[in-house]
PDB file of C-alpha atoms in Angstrom:
ATOM      1  CA  MET A   1      88.793 116.505  74.521  1.00 70.00           C
ATOM      2  CA  GLY A   2      86.822 114.211  76.812  1.00 89.00           C
ATOM      3  CA  VAL A   3      88.761 112.043  79.881  1.00 94.00           C
ATOM      4  CA  ARG A   4      87.993 108.446  80.450  1.00 95.00           C
ATOM      5  CA  LEU A   5      88.033 107.647  83.436  1.00 96.00           C
ATOM      6  CA  MET A   6      86.856 105.717  86.474  1.00 96.00           C
ATOM      7  CA  VAL A   7      84.770 106.935  89.578  1.00 95.00           C
ATOM      8  CA  VAL A   8      85.109 104.677  92.488  1.00 94.00           C
ATOM      9  CA  ASP A   9      84.075 105.549  96.235  1.00 90.00           C
ATOM     10  CA  ASP A  10      83.045 103.767  99.569  1.00 84.00           C
ATOM     11  CA  HIS A  11      79.243 105.008  99.611  1.00 86.00           C
ATOM     12  CA  ARG A  12      77.671 103.827  95.647  1.00 87.00           C
ATOM     13  CA  LEU A  13      75.182 106.438  95.039  1.00 88.00           C
ATOM     14  CA  LEU A  14      78.005 109.377  94.932  1.00 87.00           C
ATOM     15  CA  ALA A  15      80.295 107.638  92.610  1.00 90.00           C
ATOM     16  CA  GLU A  16      77.264 106.999  90.498  1.00 91.00           C
ATOM     17  CA  ALA A  17      76.282 110.831  90.395  1.00 91.00           C
ATOM     18  CA  LEU A  18      79.074 111.760  90.097  1.00 92.00           C
ATOM     19  CA  ALA A  19      79.414 109.612  87.324  1.00 93.00           C
ATOM     20  CA  SER A  20      76.412 110.621  85.353  1.00 93.00           C
ATOM     21  CA  ALA A  21      77.264 114.354  86.150  1.00 93.00           C
ATOM     22  CA  LEU A  22      81.088 113.724  84.210  1.00 94.00           C
ATOM     23  CA  LYS A  23      79.197 111.797  80.948  1.00 94.00           C
ATOM     24  CA  LEU A  24      76.971 114.847  80.824  1.00 94.00           C
ATOM     25  CA  ARG A  25      79.899 116.911  80.540  1.00 93.00           C
ATOM     26  CA  GLY A  26      81.517 115.021  77.912  1.00 94.00           C
ATOM     27  CA  HIS A  27      83.597 112.397  79.673  1.00 95.00           C
ATOM     28  CA  ARG A  28      83.905 109.077  78.849  1.00 95.00           C
ATOM     29  CA  VAL A  29      83.338 107.031  82.397  1.00 95.00           C
ATOM     30  CA  LEU A  30      84.214 103.124  81.719  1.00 94.00           C
ATOM     31  CA  ALA A  31      83.070 102.071  85.741  1.00 92.00           C
ATOM     32  CA  ALA A  32      81.383 104.119  88.466  1.00 91.00           C
ATOM     33  CA  ALA A  33      82.118 101.156  91.501  1.00 88.00           C
ATOM     34  CA  ALA A  34      81.914 101.035  95.178  1.00 84.00           C
ATOM     35  CA  PRO A  35      83.866 100.357  97.560  1.00 83.00           C
ATOM     36  CA  THR A  36      87.362 101.261  96.903  1.00 84.00           C
ATOM     37  CA  SER A  37      89.495  98.762  98.969  1.00 83.00           C
ATOM     38  CA  GLY A  38      88.434  96.806  94.857  1.00 85.00           C
ATOM     39  CA  ALA A  39      89.287  99.773  93.252  1.00 87.00           C
ATOM     40  CA  ALA A  40      92.788  98.361  91.714  1.00 91.00           C
ATOM     41  CA  GLU A  41      91.743  95.057  90.489  1.00 90.00           C
ATOM     42  CA  LEU A  42      88.616  97.199  88.564  1.00 90.00           C
ATOM     43  CA  VAL A  43      91.661  99.626  87.091  1.00 93.00           C
ATOM     44  CA  VAL A  44      93.855  97.457  86.128  1.00 92.00           C
ATOM     45  CA  SER A  45      91.954  95.189  84.213  1.00 92.00           C
ATOM     46  CA  ARG A  46      90.239  98.780  82.669  1.00 93.00           C
ATOM     47  CA  ALA A  47      93.331 100.974  82.776  1.00 93.00           C
ATOM     48  CA  PRO A  48      91.161 104.163  81.892  1.00 96.00           C
ATOM     49  CA  GLU A  49      93.677 107.524  81.875  1.00 96.00           C
ATOM     50  CA  VAL A  50      92.420 109.024  85.538  1.00 97.00           C
ATOM     51  CA  CYS A  51      90.717 107.278  88.083  1.00 96.00           C
ATOM     52  CA  LEU A  52      88.784 109.298  90.933  1.00 95.00           C
ATOM     53  CA  PHE A  53      89.027 107.988  93.922  1.00 94.00           C
ATOM     54  CA  GLY A  54      86.216 108.860  96.803  1.00 90.00           C
ATOM     55  CA  THR A  55      87.391 108.739 100.575  1.00 87.00           C
ATOM     56  CA  ALA A  56      85.575 109.746 103.472  1.00 80.00           C
ATOM     57  CA  ALA A  57      88.720 108.514 105.781  1.00 80.00           C
ATOM     58  CA  PRO A  58      92.313 109.629 104.209  1.00 79.00           C
ATOM     59  CA  ALA A  59      93.987 109.457 107.331  1.00 72.00           C
ATOM     60  CA  GLU A  60      92.827 105.774 107.841  1.00 77.00           C
ATOM     61  CA  PRO A  61      95.227 102.829 108.225  1.00 76.00           C
ATOM     62  CA  GLY A  62      95.277 101.456 104.417  1.00 83.00           C
ATOM     63  CA  ALA A  63      93.124 103.596 102.828  1.00 86.00           C
ATOM     64  CA  PHE A  64      95.258 104.118  99.929  1.00 89.00           C
ATOM     65  CA  ASP A  65      96.650 100.950  99.600  1.00 90.00           C
ATOM     66  CA  PRO A  66      94.876 100.550  95.892  1.00 92.00           C
ATOM     67  CA  ILE A  67      96.312 103.558  94.712  1.00 93.00           C
ATOM     68  CA  VAL A  68      99.898 101.835  95.641  1.00 92.00           C
ATOM     69  CA  ARG A  69      98.773  98.555  93.326  1.00 93.00           C
ATOM     70  CA  ILE A  70      97.430 101.084  90.892  1.00 94.00           C
ATOM     71  CA  ARG A  71     100.399 102.932  90.247  1.00 92.00           C
ATOM     72  CA  ARG A  72     102.780 100.017  90.240  1.00 92.00           C
ATOM     73  CA  GLU A  73     100.489  97.614  87.765  1.00 93.00           C
ATOM     74  CA  ARG A  74      99.102 100.700  85.749  1.00 94.00           C
ATOM     75  CA  PRO A  75     102.260 103.408  86.321  1.00 93.00           C
ATOM     76  CA  GLN A  76     100.027 105.066  83.313  1.00 95.00           C
ATOM     77  CA  VAL A  77      96.720 106.085  85.321  1.00 96.00           C
ATOM     78  CA  ALA A  78      96.887 108.930  87.226  1.00 96.00           C
ATOM     79  CA  VAL A  79      94.977 109.061  90.505  1.00 96.00           C
ATOM     80  CA  VAL A  80      93.125 111.242  92.156  1.00 95.00           C
ATOM     81  CA  VAL A  81      91.109 111.627  95.204  1.00 93.00           C
ATOM     82  CA  LEU A  82      88.416 113.125  96.806  1.00 90.00           C
ATOM     83  CA  GLY A  83      87.698 113.593  99.938  1.00 85.00           C
ATOM     84  CA  PRO A  84      88.021 115.647 102.826  1.00 80.00           C
ATOM     85  CA  VAL A  85      90.429 118.245 104.095  1.00 68.00           C
ATOM     86  CA  PRO A  86      92.295 115.921 106.696  1.00 59.00           C
ATOM     87  CA  SER A  87      95.524 116.706 108.967  1.00 62.00           C
ATOM     88  CA  PRO A  88      98.183 117.005 106.243  1.00 68.00           C
ATOM     89  CA  ARG A  89      99.448 113.481 106.940  1.00 70.00           C
ATOM     90  CA  GLY A  90      96.723 112.884 105.104  1.00 72.00           C
ATOM     91  CA  ILE A  91      97.312 114.214 102.575  1.00 78.00           C
ATOM     92  CA  ALA A  92     100.977 113.484 102.655  1.00 76.00           C
ATOM     93  CA  ALA A  93      99.621 109.362 102.567  1.00 81.00           C
ATOM     94  CA  ALA A  94      97.211 110.301  99.599  1.00 85.00           C
ATOM     95  CA  PHE A  95     100.504 111.796  97.358  1.00 84.00           C
ATOM     96  CA  ALA A  96     102.663 108.928  99.636  1.00 84.00           C
ATOM     97  CA  ALA A  97     100.835 106.637  98.121  1.00 88.00           C
ATOM     98  CA  GLY A  98     100.752 107.380  94.013  1.00 91.00           C
ATOM     99  CA  ALA A  99      98.103 109.722  94.044  1.00 92.00           C
ATOM    100  CA  ALA A 100      98.413 112.611  91.175  1.00 92.00           C
ATOM    101  CA  GLY A 101      96.089 114.972  92.784  1.00 90.00           C
ATOM    102  CA  TYR A 102      93.593 115.490  95.976  1.00 90.00           C
ATOM    103  CA  VAL A 103      90.636 117.238  95.289  1.00 90.00           C
ATOM    104  CA  ARG A 104      88.270 118.294  97.984  1.00 85.00           C
ATOM    105  CA  HIS A 105      84.872 116.394  97.759  1.00 81.00           C
ATOM    106  CA  ASP A 106      83.113 119.988  97.985  1.00 79.00           C
ATOM    107  CA  GLU A 107      84.570 120.944  94.832  1.00 83.00           C
ATOM    108  CA  ARG A 108      82.868 122.366  92.297  1.00 87.00           C
ATOM    109  CA  MET A 109      81.810 120.334  89.019  1.00 92.00           C
ATOM    110  CA  GLU A 110      85.132 122.472  87.125  1.00 91.00           C
ATOM    111  CA  GLY A 111      86.889 122.333  90.135  1.00 90.00           C
ATOM    112  CA  VAL A 112      87.067 118.002  89.620  1.00 93.00           C
ATOM    113  CA  GLU A 113      87.211 118.664  85.784  1.00 94.00           C
ATOM    114  CA  ARG A 114      90.541 120.752  86.193  1.00 92.00           C
ATOM    115  CA  ALA A 115      92.167 118.053  88.721  1.00 93.00           C
ATOM    116  CA  MET A 116      91.095 115.266  85.536  1.00 95.00           C
ATOM    117  CA  VAL A 117      92.714 117.144  83.320  1.00 94.00           C
ATOM    118  CA  LYS A 118      96.031 118.606  84.709  1.00 93.00           C
ATOM    119  CA  ALA A 119      96.561 114.226  86.309  1.00 94.00           C
ATOM    120  CA  ARG A 120      96.302 113.561  82.944  1.00 94.00           C
ATOM    121  CA  ALA A 121      99.107 115.542  81.916  1.00 93.00           C
ATOM    122  CA  GLY A 122     101.187 115.038  84.350  1.00 92.00           C
ATOM    123  CA  GLU A 123     100.626 117.581  86.540  1.00 89.00           C
ATOM    124  CA  ALA A 124     100.175 117.601  90.388  1.00 84.00           C
ATOM    125  CA  ALA A 125      96.471 118.714  90.739  1.00 88.00           C
ATOM    126  CA  VAL A 126      95.846 119.511  94.101  1.00 84.00           C
ATOM    127  CA  ALA A 127      95.410 123.163  95.605  1.00 76.00           C
ATOM    128  CA  PRO A 128      98.389 125.350  96.565  1.00 72.00           C
ATOM    129  CA  GLN A 129      97.736 124.893 100.417  1.00 67.00           C
ATOM    130  CA  LEU A 130      97.134 121.714 100.701  1.00 70.00           C
ATOM    131  CA  LEU A 131     100.198 120.720  98.845  1.00 66.00           C
ATOM    132  CA  GLN A 132     101.692 122.906 100.445  1.00 68.00           C
ATOM    133  CA  GLY A 133     101.332 120.471 103.963  1.00 63.00           C
ATOM    134  CA  ALA A 134     101.590 117.332 102.531  1.00 61.00           C
ATOM    135  CA  PHE A 135     104.820 118.427 101.396  1.00 63.00           C
ATOM    136  CA  ALA A 136     106.033 119.451 104.936  1.00 64.00           C
ATOM    137  CA  GLU A 137     104.800 116.346 106.466  1.00 59.00           C
ATOM    138  CA  LEU A 138     106.245 114.103 103.718  1.00 59.00           C
ATOM    139  CA  LEU A 139     109.728 115.708 103.720  1.00 62.00           C
ATOM    140  CA  ASN A 140     110.023 115.890 107.326  1.00 62.00           C
ATOM    141  CA  PRO A 141     107.168 113.821 109.133  1.00 54.00           C
ATOM    142  CA  ALA A 142     108.614 114.223 112.822  1.00 50.00           C
ATOM    143  CA  ALA A 143     108.493 117.842 113.257  1.00 43.00           C
ATOM    144  CA  ALA A 144     104.369 117.673 114.127  1.00 43.00           C
ATOM    145  CA  PRO A 145     103.196 113.942 114.095  1.00 44.00           C
ATOM    146  CA  ASP A 146      99.824 114.000 114.125  1.00 50.00           C
ATOM    147  CA  ASP A 147      98.388 111.772 117.429  1.00 66.00           C
ATOM    148  CA  GLU A 148      95.197 110.586 116.486  1.00 72.00           C
ATOM    149  CA  GLY A 149      95.073 109.361 120.378  1.00 75.00           C
ATOM    150  CA  GLN A 150      96.390 112.315 121.978  1.00 78.00           C
ATOM    151  CA  ARG A 151      93.845 114.351 119.725  1.00 78.00           C
ATOM    152  CA  LEU A 152      91.439 112.115 120.420  1.00 80.00           C
ATOM    153  CA  LEU A 153      91.889 112.403 124.568  1.00 81.00           C
ATOM    154  CA  GLN A 154      91.687 115.885 124.617  1.00 81.00           C
ATOM    155  CA  MET A 155      87.982 115.890 123.044  1.00 84.00           C
ATOM    156  CA  LEU A 156      87.095 113.815 125.979  1.00 87.00           C
ATOM    157  CA  THR A 157      86.020 114.490 129.792  1.00 89.00           C
ATOM    158  CA  PRO A 158      87.281 112.869 132.415  1.00 88.00           C
ATOM    159  CA  ARG A 159      84.031 111.489 133.170  1.00 90.00           C
ATOM    160  CA  GLU A 160      83.854 110.509 129.100  1.00 90.00           C
ATOM    161  CA  VAL A 161      87.069 109.078 128.806  1.00 89.00           C
ATOM    162  CA  GLU A 162      85.951 106.608 132.374  1.00 91.00           C
ATOM    163  CA  VAL A 163      82.608 106.018 130.021  1.00 92.00           C
ATOM    164  CA  LEU A 164      85.156 104.959 128.007  1.00 90.00           C
ATOM    165  CA  ILE A 165      87.748 102.449 129.652  1.00 89.00           C
ATOM    166  CA  ARG A 166      84.262 100.704 130.876  1.00 90.00           C
ATOM    167  CA  VAL A 167      83.059 100.399 127.208  1.00 89.00           C
ATOM    168  CA  ALA A 168      86.173  99.073 125.913  1.00 86.00           C
ATOM    169  CA  GLU A 169      86.426  96.233 129.291  1.00 85.00           C
ATOM    170  CA  GLY A 170      83.225  95.271 127.698  1.00 85.00           C
ATOM    171  CA  GLU A 171      81.064  97.214 130.442  1.00 89.00           C
ATOM    172  CA  ASP A 172      76.807  97.287 129.494  1.00 91.00           C
ATOM    173  CA  THR A 173      75.024 100.171 130.530  1.00 92.00           C
ATOM    174  CA  ARG A 174      73.933  99.026 134.024  1.00 93.00           C
ATOM    175  CA  LEU A 175      77.502  97.934 134.935  1.00 93.00           C
ATOM    176  CA  ILE A 176      79.003 101.056 133.353  1.00 93.00           C
ATOM    177  CA  ALA A 177      76.084 102.692 136.208  1.00 94.00           C
ATOM    178  CA  ALA A 178      76.680 101.017 138.850  1.00 94.00           C
ATOM    179  CA  GLY A 179      80.484 101.404 138.801  1.00 92.00           C
ATOM    180  CA  MET A 180      79.994 105.126 137.923  1.00 93.00           C
ATOM    181  CA  ARG A 181      77.197 105.664 140.584  1.00 93.00           C
ATOM    182  CA  ILE A 182      74.568 107.256 138.596  1.00 93.00           C
ATOM    183  CA  ALA A 183      71.441 106.699 137.072  1.00 94.00           C
ATOM    184  CA  SER A 184      71.305 104.187 133.954  1.00 92.00           C
ATOM    185  CA  SER A 185      69.521 106.903 131.893  1.00 92.00           C
ATOM    186  CA  THR A 186      72.939 108.873 132.394  1.00 93.00           C
ATOM    187  CA  ALA A 187      75.740 106.394 131.724  1.00 93.00           C
ATOM    188  CA  ARG A 188      73.752 106.148 128.367  1.00 92.00           C
ATOM    189  CA  THR A 189      73.589 109.626 127.994  1.00 93.00           C
ATOM    190  CA  HIS A 190      77.603 109.239 128.482  1.00 93.00           C
ATOM    191  CA  VAL A 191      78.058 106.494 126.309  1.00 93.00           C
ATOM    192  CA  GLN A 192      75.808 108.391 123.034  1.00 92.00           C
ATOM    193  CA  ARG A 193      78.458 111.489 123.881  1.00 91.00           C
ATOM    194  CA  VAL A 194      81.095 109.468 123.915  1.00 91.00           C
ATOM    195  CA  LEU A 195      79.923 107.770 120.234  1.00 90.00           C
ATOM    196  CA  MET A 196      79.130 111.325 118.651  1.00 88.00           C
ATOM    197  CA  LYS A 197      82.869 112.318 119.590  1.00 86.00           C
ATOM    198  CA  LEU A 198      84.821 109.698 118.243  1.00 86.00           C
ATOM    199  CA  GLY A 199      82.523 109.370 114.797  1.00 82.00           C
ATOM    200  CA  VAL A 200      81.612 106.271 116.134  1.00 81.00           C
ATOM    201  CA  GLY A 201      78.182 104.489 115.673  1.00 82.00           C
ATOM    202  CA  SER A 202      78.350 101.335 117.915  1.00 86.00           C
ATOM    203  CA  ARG A 203      80.939 100.267 121.488  1.00 86.00           C
ATOM    204  CA  LEU A 204      82.236  98.213 119.443  1.00 83.00           C
ATOM    205  CA  GLU A 205      83.523 100.537 116.984  1.00 83.00           C
ATOM    206  CA  ALA A 206      84.420 102.704 120.138  1.00 85.00           C
ATOM    207  CA  ALA A 207      86.196 100.266 121.609  1.00 83.00           C
ATOM    208  CA  ALA A 208      88.692  99.093 118.456  1.00 81.00           C
ATOM    209  CA  LEU A 209      89.697 102.897 117.587  1.00 81.00           C
ATOM    210  CA  ALA A 210      90.805 103.461 121.605  1.00 81.00           C
ATOM    211  CA  ALA A 211      92.803 100.616 120.915  1.00 78.00           C
ATOM    212  CA  ARG A 212      93.639 101.024 117.548  1.00 75.00           C
ATOM    213  CA  THR A 213      94.996 104.506 118.241  1.00 77.00           C
ATOM    214  CA  GLY A 214      96.584 103.898 121.433  1.00 76.00           C
ATOM    215  CA  LEU A 215      93.711 106.016 123.014  1.00 78.00           C
ATOM    216  CA  LEU A 216      93.343 103.912 126.329  1.00 74.00           C
ATOM    217  CA  ASP A 217      97.384 103.917 127.023  1.00 72.00           C
ATOM    218  CA  ARG A 218      97.188 107.706 127.596  1.00 68.00           C
ATOM    219  CA  ALA A 219      94.200 107.879 129.727  1.00 68.00           C
ATOM    220  CA  VAL A 220      94.424 106.760 133.181  1.00 57.00           C
ATOM    221  CA  PRO A 221      93.897 103.584 134.501  1.00 52.00           C
ATOM    222  CA  LEU A 222      90.771 103.209 136.918  1.00 49.00           C
ATOM    223  CA  ASP A 223      90.787 102.417 140.397  1.00 48.00           C
ATOM    224  CA  LYS A 224      87.082 100.268 140.284  1.00 48.00           C
ATOM    225  CA  PRO A 225      85.193  99.255 142.960  1.00 45.00           C
ATOM    226  CA  GLY A 226      82.499  96.844 142.640  1.00 44.00           C
ATOM    227  CA  PRO A 227      79.087  98.097 142.397  1.00 45.00           C
ATOM    228  CA  GLY A 228      78.804  98.207 146.132  1.00 42.00           C
ATOM    229  CA  GLY A 229      82.189  98.976 146.961  1.00 40.00           C
ATOM    230  CA  ILE A 230      82.788 102.343 147.742  1.00 33.00           C
ATOM    231  CA  GLY A 231      83.694 105.122 145.571  1.00 35.00           C
TER     232      GLY A 231
END
């Protein structure tokens, strides 16, 4: 018997592709929508049996807020998260919000279907190893704190940390190059490496991420001379 469901994802093409595949396999898809931030209102109004909730950033603050509302207003709806495998804290956050399951986004279609059926039946739809890590985090969150700021800081070289601090302080490439006594092309390369390592697309995003995670508080403050000073 097919499942009556909805598919939501921050990427509309992914939501529609998954919805089409599930329709072909005999399931009744009420809607395919994006982004996930609007999922709660849609799910509450349509009341499917299962909601497939796709996210690329399960560890982001507020990522699962829509699930909290869904579970509060439509407790009969089983929400299955489709996402990458983050730290146990990210998976734990999904279950703490009320998710009935967590499936890797690269899972085969048969695995997604099994998760849907199990969630509809009131069972936990998650691989045992993921569930074990999530429960450990929920029961003892202080045992292995997920210090994102420290983790990101360890990814950067000392020179890249200095570049990030200067970016966060609003310096452009010219000022970064002058302050660090390097060529503008070298400064530009350092900035691009920092953006790549942090997984962001702009200097503004890098500065926001650094501020949110407390990364800058961990970095050694710079004693920066002016362009004409002694470095």
